[in-house]
Amino acid sequence: MKDKWAKHIGKILNPTDNILYVQLIFKQCLISIVQVYMPPNDAQEKVEVAKFITDQINEYNNNNNNNYLIIAGDFNAIVNKHQDKLHVTKQWNNNRIFNTLLDNDFIDTYREANPNKKEFTWSNGSNSTRIDYIWLSPNWTNELIHSSIRDAKAVTNSDHNIVTCIYNTSDIIRNYKAFTCARNNNERLIFDYASMDNDKWQGYTTKTDDELVNSNLEILLNQDSHNKKDINSIWQVIKDILLKAAKSKIPNKKIKVGKNMARSTDTTYINKHNPEFKIIEVPTIWNQTWALHIKSAWNQTMELIKKYRTKAQNQQIEDYINKRAAMIKNN
């Protein structure tokens, strides 16, 4: 874990050999990460893992205004026997914990990003299945950017493939730095995920797989033993590879932060409504690009809302929004 994340660790729990829990504490929220291994045969251990996951889901439901939950690991089970198994057989494992996750609207990241793909994380020679998952709590519904399954042979000796996901944390961890001192001579690399389509993501996946065939990584992995420094070196090589692939296949640009993120703002008074009413304008943030981003995000949200409401309800919501938008524009 990078130092910038590690400094936010508030709690680490390892209640059983099959469970690892890490809690990250930020000013705006808590992020809980649960890593599990669901034993395929030990009934008692399966109950322990399922109970821990259920307890975390219940805690999330009681505090979901500022709690975010990630549950990941090897579940030794599949959600859908037609999509998550190469050859459908009479015998298939559907762990009941999946029902709990789905009933609480948790997001199967790979399936959310790839609704129709059939890719697998484990094979026994005669059949292949997707038994490794990353689940996100429902308050991250609009933050998932991408998820994929990668061949792990070049990276690890595990017989499982790697599940990855990219999700946006800027809205829940960062704000507009209104009370943060300006940073001098600093740059950020911004990736334009919105412009990516299936072909571009496939190009990124292929580039990543090619780059993972790396001699330095192979030397590190083939050592007889590994200490903490070795593990950090391995992860650094992997991160460099992922970044190199992203830079070459995902549209990106560098932006300077510092003066652009200084404290200064413009204050406008609206005397028509109330002389003391203020609107804080941030010219460096609110521009045409940002406006288009907001419009796009809102359209996506509206499409989700429309699925679960009647035509009359949708029209009523749209009328309210248009009325409010007109008020803002006129004032």
mmCIF file of C-alpha atoms in Angstrom:
data_model
loop_
_atom_site.group_PDB
_atom_site.id
_atom_site.type_symbol
_atom_site.label_atom_id
_atom_site.label_comp_id
_atom_site.label_asym_id
_atom_site.label_seq_id
_atom_site.Cartn_x
_atom_site.Cartn_y
_atom_site.Cartn_z
ATOM 1 C CA MET A 1 0.000 0.000 0.000
ATOM 2 C CA LYS A 2 1.332 3.441 -0.920
ATOM 3 C CA ASP A 3 2.359 5.710 1.947
ATOM 4 C CA LYS A 4 -0.338 8.242 1.033
ATOM 5 C CA TRP A 5 -2.937 5.533 1.736
ATOM 6 C CA ALA A 6 -1.122 3.731 4.533
ATOM 7 C CA LYS A 7 -1.131 6.831 6.728
ATOM 8 C CA HIS A 8 -4.933 6.628 6.799
ATOM 9 C CA ILE A 9 -5.039 3.098 8.215
ATOM 10 C CA GLY A 10 -7.136 3.173 11.367
ATOM 11 C CA LYS A 11 -7.647 -0.515 11.992
ATOM 12 C CA ILE A 12 -6.343 -3.874 10.795
ATOM 13 C CA LEU A 13 -8.085 -7.087 11.834
ATOM 14 C CA ASN A 14 -7.239 -10.697 11.062
ATOM 15 C CA PRO A 15 -9.955 -12.578 12.999
ATOM 16 C CA THR A 16 -9.324 -15.874 11.175
ATOM 17 C CA ASP A 17 -6.863 -17.222 8.635
ATOM 18 C CA ASN A 18 -9.502 -16.594 5.962
ATOM 19 C CA ILE A 19 -10.294 -12.939 6.708
ATOM 20 C CA LEU A 20 -8.290 -9.712 6.518
ATOM 21 C CA TYR A 21 -9.957 -6.387 7.341
ATOM 22 C CA VAL A 22 -8.448 -2.922 6.831
ATOM 23 C CA GLN A 23 -10.197 0.338 7.695
ATOM 24 C CA LEU A 24 -9.036 3.622 6.139
ATOM 25 C CA ILE A 25 -10.051 6.818 7.924
ATOM 26 C CA PHE A 26 -10.506 10.107 6.073
ATOM 27 C CA LYS A 27 -12.056 13.379 7.189
ATOM 28 C CA GLN A 28 -15.083 12.845 4.959
ATOM 29 C CA CYS A 29 -15.569 9.097 5.233
ATOM 30 C CA LEU A 30 -14.461 5.622 6.259
ATOM 31 C CA ILE A 31 -13.441 3.017 3.690
ATOM 32 C CA SER A 32 -13.518 -0.593 4.869
ATOM 33 C CA ILE A 33 -11.751 -3.272 2.816
ATOM 34 C CA VAL A 34 -12.528 -6.932 3.486
ATOM 35 C CA GLN A 35 -10.369 -9.627 1.880
ATOM 36 C CA VAL A 36 -11.724 -13.167 2.239
ATOM 37 C CA TYR A 37 -11.092 -16.758 1.292
ATOM 38 C CA MET A 38 -14.215 -18.905 1.403
ATOM 39 C CA PRO A 39 -13.135 -22.502 2.155
ATOM 40 C CA PRO A 40 -14.862 -24.930 -0.220
ATOM 41 C CA ASN A 41 -15.231 -27.835 2.217
ATOM 42 C CA ASP A 42 -14.993 -26.656 5.833
ATOM 43 C CA ALA A 43 -18.583 -25.821 6.854
ATOM 44 C CA GLN A 44 -17.620 -24.113 10.128
ATOM 45 C CA GLU A 45 -15.073 -21.829 8.474
ATOM 46 C CA LYS A 46 -17.575 -20.967 5.724
ATOM 47 C CA VAL A 47 -20.051 -19.893 8.406
ATOM 48 C CA GLU A 48 -17.379 -17.705 10.061
ATOM 49 C CA VAL A 49 -16.508 -15.946 6.794
ATOM 50 C CA ALA A 50 -20.169 -15.464 5.839
ATOM 51 C CA LYS A 51 -20.991 -14.042 9.279
ATOM 52 C CA PHE A 52 -18.114 -11.553 9.129
ATOM 53 C CA ILE A 53 -19.228 -10.345 5.692
ATOM 54 C CA THR A 54 -22.846 -10.072 6.850
ATOM 55 C CA ASP A 55 -21.800 -8.093 9.935
ATOM 56 C CA GLN A 56 -19.857 -5.649 7.745
ATOM 57 C CA ILE A 57 -22.834 -5.229 5.419
ATOM 58 C CA ASN A 58 -25.125 -4.537 8.394
ATOM 59 C CA GLU A 59 -22.673 -1.981 9.763
ATOM 60 C CA TYR A 60 -22.508 -0.333 6.353
ATOM 61 C CA ASN A 61 -26.308 -0.163 6.138
ATOM 62 C CA ASN A 62 -26.435 1.576 9.516
ATOM 63 C CA ASN A 63 -23.788 4.163 8.566
ATOM 64 C CA ASN A 64 -23.841 4.364 4.790
ATOM 65 C CA ASN A 65 -23.800 8.163 4.632
ATOM 66 C CA ASN A 66 -20.063 8.183 5.186
ATOM 67 C CA ASN A 67 -19.064 4.507 5.017
ATOM 68 C CA TYR A 68 -17.796 2.762 1.910
ATOM 69 C CA LEU A 69 -17.224 -0.976 1.768
ATOM 70 C CA ILE A 70 -15.144 -3.194 -0.528
ATOM 71 C CA ILE A 71 -15.441 -6.979 -0.214
ATOM 72 C CA ALA A 72 -13.038 -9.010 -2.335
ATOM 73 C CA GLY A 73 -11.533 -12.452 -2.528
ATOM 74 C CA ASP A 74 -11.884 -16.075 -3.547
ATOM 75 C CA PHE A 75 -15.473 -17.147 -2.831
ATOM 76 C CA ASN A 76 -15.162 -20.633 -4.343
ATOM 77 C CA ALA A 77 -18.614 -20.127 -5.848
ATOM 78 C CA ILE A 78 -20.258 -18.487 -8.843
ATOM 79 C CA VAL A 79 -23.133 -16.045 -9.164
ATOM 80 C CA ASN A 80 -24.561 -17.243 -12.487
ATOM 81 C CA LYS A 81 -23.982 -20.760 -13.828
ATOM 82 C CA HIS A 82 -24.531 -19.632 -17.440
ATOM 83 C CA GLN A 83 -22.194 -16.627 -17.408
ATOM 84 C CA ASP A 84 -19.614 -17.578 -14.802
ATOM 85 C CA LYS A 85 -18.887 -21.156 -15.860
ATOM 86 C CA LEU A 86 -17.423 -22.378 -19.144
ATOM 87 C CA HIS A 87 -19.419 -25.612 -19.250
ATOM 88 C CA VAL A 88 -22.762 -25.631 -17.438
ATOM 89 C CA THR A 89 -23.128 -28.744 -15.288
ATOM 90 C CA LYS A 90 -25.774 -30.004 -12.905
ATOM 91 C CA GLN A 91 -23.494 -29.362 -9.951
ATOM 92 C CA TRP A 92 -22.589 -25.731 -9.371
ATOM 93 C CA ASN A 93 -21.846 -23.710 -6.267
ATOM 94 C CA ASN A 94 -23.879 -20.607 -5.548
ATOM 95 C CA ASN A 95 -22.786 -19.460 -2.114
ATOM 96 C CA ARG A 96 -25.640 -17.941 -0.115
ATOM 97 C CA ILE A 97 -23.451 -14.961 0.753
ATOM 98 C CA PHE A 98 -23.913 -13.826 -2.865
ATOM 99 C CA ASN A 99 -27.649 -13.552 -2.228
ATOM 100 C CA THR A 100 -26.904 -11.367 0.788
ATOM 101 C CA LEU A 101 -24.619 -9.119 -1.267
ATOM 102 C CA LEU A 102 -27.081 -8.818 -4.147
ATOM 103 C CA ASP A 103 -30.091 -8.286 -1.852
ATOM 104 C CA ASN A 104 -28.204 -5.335 -0.343
ATOM 105 C CA ASP A 105 -27.439 -3.903 -3.814
ATOM 106 C CA PHE A 106 -23.694 -4.532 -3.687
ATOM 107 C CA ILE A 107 -21.975 -4.266 -7.063
ATOM 108 C CA ASP A 108 -20.223 -7.193 -8.725
ATOM 109 C CA THR A 109 -17.618 -4.946 -10.361
ATOM 110 C CA TYR A 110 -16.552 -7.251 -13.176
ATOM 111 C CA ARG A 111 -20.122 -8.085 -14.219
ATOM 112 C CA GLU A 112 -21.195 -4.444 -13.920
ATOM 113 C CA ALA A 113 -18.411 -3.380 -16.290
ATOM 114 C CA ASN A 114 -18.725 -6.421 -18.572
ATOM 115 C CA PRO A 115 -22.405 -7.466 -18.682
ATOM 116 C CA ASN A 116 -22.036 -10.065 -21.433
ATOM 117 C CA LYS A 117 -18.427 -11.259 -21.221
ATOM 118 C CA LYS A 118 -17.486 -14.781 -20.214
ATOM 119 C CA GLU A 119 -14.061 -14.729 -18.572
ATOM 120 C CA PHE A 120 -12.848 -16.893 -15.747
ATOM 121 C CA THR A 121 -10.484 -16.737 -12.798
ATOM 122 C CA TRP A 122 -9.799 -20.423 -12.162
ATOM 123 C CA SER A 123 -9.633 -23.644 -14.159
ATOM 124 C CA ASN A 124 -9.298 -27.288 -13.169
ATOM 125 C CA GLY A 125 -8.447 -28.473 -16.666
ATOM 126 C CA SER A 126 -11.912 -29.673 -17.635
ATOM 127 C CA ASN A 127 -13.893 -26.580 -16.673
ATOM 128 C CA SER A 128 -13.332 -22.898 -15.901
ATOM 129 C CA THR A 129 -15.197 -20.653 -13.473
ATOM 130 C CA ARG A 130 -15.288 -17.082 -12.174
ATOM 131 C CA ILE A 131 -14.948 -17.572 -8.433
ATOM 132 C CA ASP A 132 -12.931 -14.438 -7.534
ATOM 133 C CA TYR A 133 -14.839 -11.192 -7.034
ATOM 134 C CA ILE A 134 -14.557 -7.553 -6.038
ATOM 135 C CA TRP A 135 -17.819 -6.189 -4.607
ATOM 136 C CA LEU A 136 -18.474 -2.478 -3.966
ATOM 137 C CA SER A 137 -21.098 -1.006 -1.660
ATOM 138 C CA PRO A 138 -24.025 0.587 -3.554
ATOM 139 C CA ASN A 139 -23.032 4.172 -2.725
ATOM 140 C CA TRP A 140 -20.211 3.695 -5.251
ATOM 141 C CA THR A 141 -22.649 2.828 -8.052
ATOM 142 C CA ASN A 142 -21.624 5.731 -10.286
ATOM 143 C CA GLU A 143 -17.917 5.600 -9.413
ATOM 144 C CA LEU A 144 -16.947 2.311 -11.101
ATOM 145 C CA ILE A 145 -14.821 3.058 -14.168
ATOM 146 C CA HIS A 146 -13.531 -0.306 -15.353
ATOM 147 C CA SER A 147 -12.998 -3.905 -14.256
ATOM 148 C CA SER A 148 -11.130 -6.771 -15.904
ATOM 149 C CA ILE A 149 -9.694 -10.254 -15.412
ATOM 150 C CA ARG A 150 -5.971 -10.659 -16.114
ATOM 151 C CA ASP A 151 -3.808 -13.692 -16.735
ATOM 152 C CA ALA A 152 -1.681 -14.031 -13.606
ATOM 153 C CA LYS A 153 1.016 -16.353 -14.920
ATOM 154 C CA ALA A 154 3.506 -13.562 -15.578
ATOM 155 C CA VAL A 155 2.959 -11.974 -12.176
ATOM 156 C CA THR A 156 2.394 -14.732 -9.642
ATOM 157 C CA ASN A 157 2.548 -18.474 -9.166
ATOM 158 C CA SER A 158 -1.131 -18.574 -8.195
ATOM 159 C CA ASP A 159 -3.472 -20.797 -10.204
ATOM 160 C CA HIS A 160 -6.055 -17.984 -10.132
ATOM 161 C CA ASN A 161 -6.269 -15.071 -12.545
ATOM 162 C CA ILE A 162 -6.300 -11.505 -11.230
ATOM 163 C CA VAL A 163 -9.466 -9.412 -10.959
ATOM 164 C CA THR A 164 -8.882 -5.666 -11.222
ATOM 165 C CA CYS A 165 -11.163 -2.682 -10.981
ATOM 166 C CA ILE A 166 -10.722 1.055 -11.326
ATOM 167 C CA TYR A 167 -13.095 3.301 -9.424
ATOM 168 C CA ASN A 168 -13.238 7.004 -8.720
ATOM 169 C CA THR A 169 -12.497 8.071 -5.138
ATOM 170 C CA SER A 170 -12.055 11.801 -5.737
ATOM 171 C CA ASP A 171 -15.657 12.684 -4.876
ATOM 172 C CA ILE A 172 -15.584 10.939 -1.497
ATOM 173 C CA ILE A 173 -12.027 11.641 -0.341
ATOM 174 C CA ARG A 174 -11.120 14.998 -1.838
ATOM 175 C CA ASN A 175 -12.962 18.276 -1.971
ATOM 176 C CA TYR A 176 -12.173 21.492 -3.806
ATOM 177 C CA LYS A 177 -9.382 22.323 -1.355
ATOM 178 C CA ALA A 178 -11.064 25.552 -0.291
ATOM 179 C CA PHE A 179 -9.173 25.502 2.980
ATOM 180 C CA THR A 180 -5.968 23.878 1.756
ATOM 181 C CA CYS A 181 -2.842 25.879 1.101
ATOM 182 C CA ALA A 182 -1.821 26.101 -2.524
ATOM 183 C CA ARG A 183 0.798 23.640 -3.685
ATOM 184 C CA ASN A 184 3.637 24.980 -5.773
ATOM 185 C CA ASN A 185 5.125 23.325 -8.847
ATOM 186 C CA ASN A 186 2.956 20.213 -8.789
ATOM 187 C CA GLU A 187 1.401 18.252 -11.647
ATOM 188 C CA ARG A 188 -1.331 15.655 -11.858
ATOM 189 C CA LEU A 189 -1.865 13.154 -14.640
ATOM 190 C CA ILE A 190 -5.553 13.037 -15.566
ATOM 191 C CA PHE A 191 -6.915 10.052 -17.510
ATOM 192 C CA ASP A 192 -9.955 10.559 -19.736
ATOM 193 C CA TYR A 193 -11.834 7.340 -18.942
ATOM 194 C CA ALA A 194 -15.059 8.720 -20.421
ATOM 195 C CA SER A 195 -13.621 8.517 -23.953
ATOM 196 C CA MET A 196 -12.755 4.814 -23.627
ATOM 197 C CA ASP A 197 -14.805 2.229 -25.503
ATOM 198 C CA ASN A 198 -14.576 -1.581 -25.570
ATOM 199 C CA ASP A 199 -11.883 -1.604 -28.269
ATOM 200 C CA LYS A 200 -9.721 0.869 -26.349
ATOM 201 C CA TRP A 201 -10.088 -1.089 -23.111
ATOM 202 C CA GLN A 202 -9.114 -4.244 -24.982
ATOM 203 C CA GLY A 203 -6.046 -2.419 -26.290
ATOM 204 C CA TYR A 204 -5.150 -1.407 -22.739
ATOM 205 C CA THR A 205 -5.608 -4.999 -21.548
ATOM 206 C CA THR A 206 -3.381 -6.376 -24.319
ATOM 207 C CA LYS A 207 -0.715 -3.741 -23.672
ATOM 208 C CA THR A 208 -0.741 -4.539 -19.947
ATOM 209 C CA ASP A 209 -0.394 -8.271 -20.577
ATOM 210 C CA ASP A 210 2.526 -7.630 -22.944
ATOM 211 C CA GLU A 211 4.283 -5.345 -20.464
ATOM 212 C CA LEU A 212 3.880 -7.873 -17.637
ATOM 213 C CA VAL A 213 6.331 -10.132 -19.480
ATOM 214 C CA ASN A 214 9.118 -8.265 -17.713
ATOM 215 C CA SER A 215 12.595 -9.626 -16.953
ATOM 216 C CA ASN A 216 13.019 -7.550 -13.774
ATOM 217 C CA LEU A 217 9.699 -8.803 -12.461
ATOM 218 C CA GLU A 218 10.578 -12.387 -13.345
ATOM 219 C CA ILE A 219 13.878 -12.176 -11.435
ATOM 220 C CA LEU A 220 12.123 -10.834 -8.339
ATOM 221 C CA LEU A 221 9.349 -13.437 -8.466
ATOM 222 C CA ASN A 222 11.757 -16.340 -8.914
ATOM 223 C CA GLN A 223 13.732 -15.627 -5.751
ATOM 224 C CA ASP A 224 13.733 -18.442 -3.203
ATOM 225 C CA SER A 225 12.296 -16.161 -0.516
ATOM 226 C CA HIS A 226 10.895 -12.644 -0.266
ATOM 227 C CA ASN A 227 11.249 -10.036 2.453
ATOM 228 C CA LYS A 228 9.261 -6.822 2.805
ATOM 229 C CA LYS A 229 11.665 -4.921 0.551
ATOM 230 C CA ASP A 230 11.299 -7.560 -2.184
ATOM 231 C CA ILE A 231 7.496 -7.398 -2.015
ATOM 232 C CA ASN A 232 7.575 -3.601 -2.240
ATOM 233 C CA SER A 233 9.889 -3.869 -5.248
ATOM 234 C CA ILE A 234 7.550 -6.335 -6.953
ATOM 235 C CA TRP A 235 4.557 -4.068 -6.445
ATOM 236 C CA GLN A 236 6.534 -1.058 -7.674
ATOM 237 C CA VAL A 237 7.413 -2.872 -10.917
ATOM 238 C CA ILE A 238 3.763 -3.895 -11.385
ATOM 239 C CA LYS A 239 2.532 -0.338 -10.727
ATOM 240 C CA ASP A 240 5.076 1.075 -13.187
ATOM 241 C CA ILE A 241 3.909 -1.429 -15.806
ATOM 242 C CA LEU A 242 0.228 -0.545 -15.290
ATOM 243 C CA LEU A 243 1.001 3.177 -15.476
ATOM 244 C CA LYS A 244 3.095 2.741 -18.626
ATOM 245 C CA ALA A 245 0.278 0.803 -20.306
ATOM 246 C CA ALA A 246 -2.293 3.380 -19.189
ATOM 247 C CA LYS A 247 -0.228 6.290 -20.513
ATOM 248 C CA SER A 248 0.066 4.662 -23.926
ATOM 249 C CA LYS A 249 -3.533 3.418 -24.289
ATOM 250 C CA ILE A 250 -5.775 5.715 -22.221
ATOM 251 C CA PRO A 251 -6.087 9.378 -23.315
ATOM 252 C CA ASN A 252 -4.462 11.575 -20.683
ATOM 253 C CA LYS A 253 -3.040 14.983 -19.990
ATOM 254 C CA LYS A 254 -0.993 16.679 -17.312
ATOM 255 C CA ILE A 255 -2.469 19.595 -15.413
ATOM 256 C CA LYS A 256 -0.618 21.916 -13.104
ATOM 257 C CA VAL A 257 -1.966 22.229 -9.589
ATOM 258 C CA GLY A 258 -0.795 24.858 -7.181
ATOM 259 C CA LYS A 259 -1.879 28.259 -8.334
ATOM 260 C CA ASN A 260 -4.893 26.625 -9.933
ATOM 261 C CA MET A 261 -5.928 25.238 -6.552
ATOM 262 C CA ALA A 262 -5.168 28.269 -4.406
ATOM 263 C CA ARG A 263 -7.595 29.546 -1.810
ATOM 264 C CA SER A 264 -8.776 32.568 -3.760
ATOM 265 C CA THR A 265 -12.405 32.548 -4.901
ATOM 266 C CA ASP A 266 -14.773 35.133 -6.323
ATOM 267 C CA THR A 267 -17.806 36.070 -4.269
ATOM 268 C CA THR A 268 -21.018 37.252 -5.907
ATOM 269 C CA TYR A 269 -23.983 38.735 -4.051
ATOM 270 C CA ILE A 270 -27.501 38.208 -5.320
ATOM 271 C CA ASN A 271 -29.458 41.212 -4.090
ATOM 272 C CA LYS A 272 -32.617 40.095 -5.845
ATOM 273 C CA HIS A 273 -33.191 37.352 -3.259
ATOM 274 C CA ASN A 274 -31.165 38.284 -0.220
ATOM 275 C CA PRO A 275 -28.286 40.770 0.159
ATOM 276 C CA GLU A 276 -26.530 38.331 2.490
ATOM 277 C CA PHE A 277 -26.892 35.318 0.207
ATOM 278 C CA LYS A 278 -23.596 34.330 -1.432
ATOM 279 C CA ILE A 279 -22.583 32.091 -4.285
ATOM 280 C CA ILE A 280 -18.985 30.931 -4.200
ATOM 281 C CA GLU A 281 -17.644 30.703 -7.725
ATOM 282 C CA VAL A 282 -14.482 28.758 -8.496
ATOM 283 C CA PRO A 283 -13.481 29.853 -12.014
ATOM 284 C CA THR A 284 -10.604 27.376 -12.273
ATOM 285 C CA ILE A 285 -12.959 24.446 -11.719
ATOM 286 C CA TRP A 286 -16.250 25.524 -13.261
ATOM 287 C CA ASN A 287 -15.593 25.619 -17.000
ATOM 288 C CA GLN A 288 -17.198 24.165 -20.124
ATOM 289 C CA THR A 289 -15.444 20.808 -19.722
ATOM 290 C CA TRP A 290 -16.646 20.460 -16.147
ATOM 291 C CA ALA A 291 -20.166 21.489 -17.169
ATOM 292 C CA LEU A 292 -20.251 18.750 -19.815
ATOM 293 C CA HIS A 293 -18.984 16.246 -17.242
ATOM 294 C CA ILE A 294 -21.803 17.196 -14.844
ATOM 295 C CA LYS A 295 -24.351 16.940 -17.652
ATOM 296 C CA SER A 296 -23.091 13.489 -18.652
ATOM 297 C CA ALA A 297 -23.052 12.217 -15.062
ATOM 298 C CA TRP A 298 -26.563 13.531 -14.506
ATOM 299 C CA ASN A 299 -27.874 11.866 -17.670
ATOM 300 C CA GLN A 300 -26.445 8.527 -16.520
ATOM 301 C CA THR A 301 -28.053 8.969 -13.102
ATOM 302 C CA MET A 302 -31.407 9.862 -14.657
ATOM 303 C CA GLU A 303 -31.340 6.709 -16.781
ATOM 304 C CA LEU A 304 -30.888 4.647 -13.617
ATOM 305 C CA ILE A 305 -33.719 6.512 -11.870
ATOM 306 C CA LYS A 306 -36.080 6.020 -14.812
ATOM 307 C CA LYS A 307 -35.714 2.257 -14.630
ATOM 308 C CA TYR A 308 -37.398 2.153 -11.231
ATOM 309 C CA ARG A 309 -40.058 4.875 -11.587
ATOM 310 C CA THR A 310 -43.272 5.247 -13.548
ATOM 311 C CA LYS A 311 -43.518 7.566 -16.539
ATOM 312 C CA ALA A 312 -45.542 10.052 -14.477
ATOM 313 C CA GLN A 313 -42.990 10.041 -11.669
ATOM 314 C CA ASN A 314 -40.142 10.576 -14.141
ATOM 315 C CA GLN A 315 -41.966 13.471 -15.764
ATOM 316 C CA GLN A 316 -42.603 15.078 -12.382
ATOM 317 C CA ILE A 317 -38.910 14.824 -11.477
ATOM 318 C CA GLU A 318 -37.896 16.248 -14.859
ATOM 319 C CA ASP A 319 -40.309 19.188 -14.454
ATOM 320 C CA TYR A 320 -38.874 19.998 -11.023
ATOM 321 C CA ILE A 321 -35.330 19.848 -12.388
ATOM 322 C CA ASN A 322 -36.116 22.071 -15.377
ATOM 323 C CA LYS A 323 -37.866 24.578 -13.126
ATOM 324 C CA ARG A 324 -34.899 24.677 -10.756
ATOM 325 C CA ALA A 325 -32.437 24.941 -13.647
ATOM 326 C CA ALA A 326 -34.373 27.897 -15.057
ATOM 327 C CA MET A 327 -34.267 29.661 -11.677
ATOM 328 C CA ILE A 328 -30.502 29.197 -11.443
ATOM 329 C CA LYS A 329 -29.940 30.361 -15.031
ATOM 330 C CA ASN A 330 -32.128 33.460 -14.620
ATOM 331 C CA ASN A 331 -30.428 34.456 -11.393
#
